[in-house]
Short mmCIF file of C-alpha atoms in Angstrom, two decimals:
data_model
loop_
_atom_site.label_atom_id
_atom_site.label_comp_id
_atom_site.label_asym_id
_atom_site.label_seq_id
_atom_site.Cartn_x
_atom_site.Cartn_y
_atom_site.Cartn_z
CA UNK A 449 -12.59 17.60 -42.01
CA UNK A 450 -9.49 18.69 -40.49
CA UNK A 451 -11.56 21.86 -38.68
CA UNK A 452 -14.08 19.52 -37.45
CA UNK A 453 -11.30 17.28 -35.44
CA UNK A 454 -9.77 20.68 -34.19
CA UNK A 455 -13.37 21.75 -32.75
CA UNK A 456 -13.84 18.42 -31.35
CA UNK A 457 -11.01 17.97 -29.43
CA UNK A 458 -11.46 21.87 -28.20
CA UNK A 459 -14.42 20.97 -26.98
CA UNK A 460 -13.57 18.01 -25.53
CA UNK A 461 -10.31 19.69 -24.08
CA UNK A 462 -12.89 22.64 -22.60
CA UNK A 463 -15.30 20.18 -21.51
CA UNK A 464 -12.35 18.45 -19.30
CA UNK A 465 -11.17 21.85 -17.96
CA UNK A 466 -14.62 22.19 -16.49
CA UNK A 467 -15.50 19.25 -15.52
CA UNK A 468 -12.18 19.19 -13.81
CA UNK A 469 -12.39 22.54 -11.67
CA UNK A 470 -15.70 21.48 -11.07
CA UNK A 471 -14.47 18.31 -9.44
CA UNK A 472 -11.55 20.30 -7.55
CA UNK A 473 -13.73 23.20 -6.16
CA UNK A 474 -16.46 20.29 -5.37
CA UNK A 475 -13.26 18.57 -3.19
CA UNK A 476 -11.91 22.04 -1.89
CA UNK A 477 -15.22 22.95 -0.53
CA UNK A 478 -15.79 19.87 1.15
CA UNK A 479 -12.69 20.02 2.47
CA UNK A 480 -12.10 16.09 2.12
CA UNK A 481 -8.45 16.56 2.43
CA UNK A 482 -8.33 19.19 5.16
CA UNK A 483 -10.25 17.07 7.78
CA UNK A 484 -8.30 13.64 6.12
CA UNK A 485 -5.01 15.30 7.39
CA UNK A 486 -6.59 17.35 10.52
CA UNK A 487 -7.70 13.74 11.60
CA UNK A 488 -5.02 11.47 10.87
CA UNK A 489 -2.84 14.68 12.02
CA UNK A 490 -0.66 14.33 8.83
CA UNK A 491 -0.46 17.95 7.88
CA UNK A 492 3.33 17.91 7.34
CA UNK A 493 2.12 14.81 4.45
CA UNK A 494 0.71 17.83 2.28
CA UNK A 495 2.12 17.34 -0.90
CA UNK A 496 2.04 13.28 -1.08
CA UNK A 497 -2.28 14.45 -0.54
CA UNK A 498 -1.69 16.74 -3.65
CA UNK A 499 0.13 14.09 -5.64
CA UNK A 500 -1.94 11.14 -4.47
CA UNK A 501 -5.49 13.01 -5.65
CA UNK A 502 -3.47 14.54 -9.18
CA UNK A 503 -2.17 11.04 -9.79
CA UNK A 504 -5.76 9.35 -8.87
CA UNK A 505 -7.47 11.39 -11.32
CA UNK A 506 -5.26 11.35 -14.21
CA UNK A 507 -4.92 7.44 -13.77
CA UNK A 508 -8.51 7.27 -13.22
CA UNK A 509 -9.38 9.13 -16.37
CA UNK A 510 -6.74 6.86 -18.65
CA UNK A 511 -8.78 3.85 -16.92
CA UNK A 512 -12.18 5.12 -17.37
CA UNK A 513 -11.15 6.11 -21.67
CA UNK A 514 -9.48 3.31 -22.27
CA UNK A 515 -10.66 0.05 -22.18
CA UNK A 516 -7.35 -1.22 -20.18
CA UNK A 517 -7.19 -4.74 -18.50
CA UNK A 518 -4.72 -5.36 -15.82
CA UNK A 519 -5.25 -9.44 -15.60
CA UNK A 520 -4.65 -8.64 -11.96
CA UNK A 521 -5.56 -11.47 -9.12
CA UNK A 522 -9.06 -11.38 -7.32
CA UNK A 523 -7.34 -10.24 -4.37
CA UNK A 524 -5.93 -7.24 -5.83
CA UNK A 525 -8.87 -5.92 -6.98
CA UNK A 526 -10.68 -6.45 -3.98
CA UNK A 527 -8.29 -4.15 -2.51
CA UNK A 528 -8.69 -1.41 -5.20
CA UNK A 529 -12.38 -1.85 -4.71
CA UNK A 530 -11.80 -1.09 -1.23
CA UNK A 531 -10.01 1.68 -1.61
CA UNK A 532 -12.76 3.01 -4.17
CA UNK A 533 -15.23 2.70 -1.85
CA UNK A 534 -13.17 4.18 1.40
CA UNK A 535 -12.93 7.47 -1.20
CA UNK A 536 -16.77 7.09 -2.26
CA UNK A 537 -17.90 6.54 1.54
CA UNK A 538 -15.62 9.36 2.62
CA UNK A 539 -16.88 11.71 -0.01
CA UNK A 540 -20.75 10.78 0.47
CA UNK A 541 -19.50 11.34 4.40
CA UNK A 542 -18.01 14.91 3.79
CA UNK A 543 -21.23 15.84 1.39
CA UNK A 544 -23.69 15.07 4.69
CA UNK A 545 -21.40 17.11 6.93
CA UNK A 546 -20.98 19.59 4.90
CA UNK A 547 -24.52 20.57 3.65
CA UNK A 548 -26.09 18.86 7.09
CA UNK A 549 -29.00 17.69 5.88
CA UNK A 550 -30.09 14.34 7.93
CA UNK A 551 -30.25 16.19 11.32
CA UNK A 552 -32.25 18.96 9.67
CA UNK A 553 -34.61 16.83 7.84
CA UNK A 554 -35.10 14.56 11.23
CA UNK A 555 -35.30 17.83 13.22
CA UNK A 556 -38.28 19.30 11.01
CA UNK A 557 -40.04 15.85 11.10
CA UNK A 558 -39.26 15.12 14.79
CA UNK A 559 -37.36 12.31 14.80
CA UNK A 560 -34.02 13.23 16.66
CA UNK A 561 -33.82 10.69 18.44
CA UNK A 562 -33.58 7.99 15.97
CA UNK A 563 -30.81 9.66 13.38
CA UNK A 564 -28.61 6.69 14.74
CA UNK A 565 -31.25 3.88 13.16
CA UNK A 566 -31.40 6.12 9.72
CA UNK A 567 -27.34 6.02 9.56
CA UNK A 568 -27.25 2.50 10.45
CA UNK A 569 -29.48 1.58 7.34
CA UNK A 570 -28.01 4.01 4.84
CA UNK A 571 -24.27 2.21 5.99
CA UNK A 572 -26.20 -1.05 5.78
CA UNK A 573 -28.34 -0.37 2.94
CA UNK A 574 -24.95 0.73 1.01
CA UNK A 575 -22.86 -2.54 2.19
CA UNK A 576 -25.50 -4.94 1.35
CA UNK A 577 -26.66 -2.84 -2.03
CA UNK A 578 -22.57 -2.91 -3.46
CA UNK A 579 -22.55 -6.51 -2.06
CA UNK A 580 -25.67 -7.94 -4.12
CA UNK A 581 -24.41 -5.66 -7.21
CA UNK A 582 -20.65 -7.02 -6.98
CA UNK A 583 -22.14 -10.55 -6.48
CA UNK A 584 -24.41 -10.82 -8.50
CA UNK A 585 -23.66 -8.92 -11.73
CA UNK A 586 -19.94 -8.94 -11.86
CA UNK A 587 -18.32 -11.89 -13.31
CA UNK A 588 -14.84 -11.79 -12.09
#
């Protein structure tokens, strides 16, 4: 029994590790945090980035094992939510840069000149998609 916990929690502590530098090499090529600070020209903020995305994860991953509640006022977690979905948006933003696949598909179909209607819906789509979910199917 005893070498049956051992191999489960080595393969849950391997399966971490990977998923892990997965998720860091997945951010690092992106360069999320790069083009955060080259924008906001914060590069002299580097390490409060470094602790602010080591932090997020390991409070992230307490949240998302544990079934914690907080008991925290609607307006607080509409603010977390925000911030959630700034990181989500920013990521799905970084992914399309990065791999550049809306102009390409538009250019091979022809459509160039209507790339602004397609990111309008997919913004839309997204808004009104989270809205309906959090509306609907979340009792707060």
């Amino acid at each position: 029994m005893v070498i049956k916990i051992i191999f489960v929690i080595g393969v849950g502590l391997a399966c971490g590790f990977a998923v892990g530098a997965g998720f860091v090499a997945f951010i690092t090529v992106l360069g999320i945090i790069p083009r955060l600070m080259q924008l906001t020209k914060s590069m002299k903020m580097i390490l409060f980035y470094e602790w602010a995305v080591t932090l997020g994860v390991l409070v992230g991953t307490v949240f998302g094992l544990q079934n914690i509640y907080l008991g925290l006022p609607k307006f607080f977690v509409m603010i977390i939510g925000l911030f959630h979905g700034v990181f989500v948006g920013m990521l799905a933003a970084a992914l399309y840069e990065a791999i550049n696949v809306l102009p390409l598909i538009f250019k091979r179909i022809h459509l160039e000149d209507r790339l602004l209607y397609l990111l309008a819906a997919l913004v839309l789509g997204k808004i009104l998609g989270s809205l309906f979910h959090w509306l609907y199917f979340v009792n707060l």
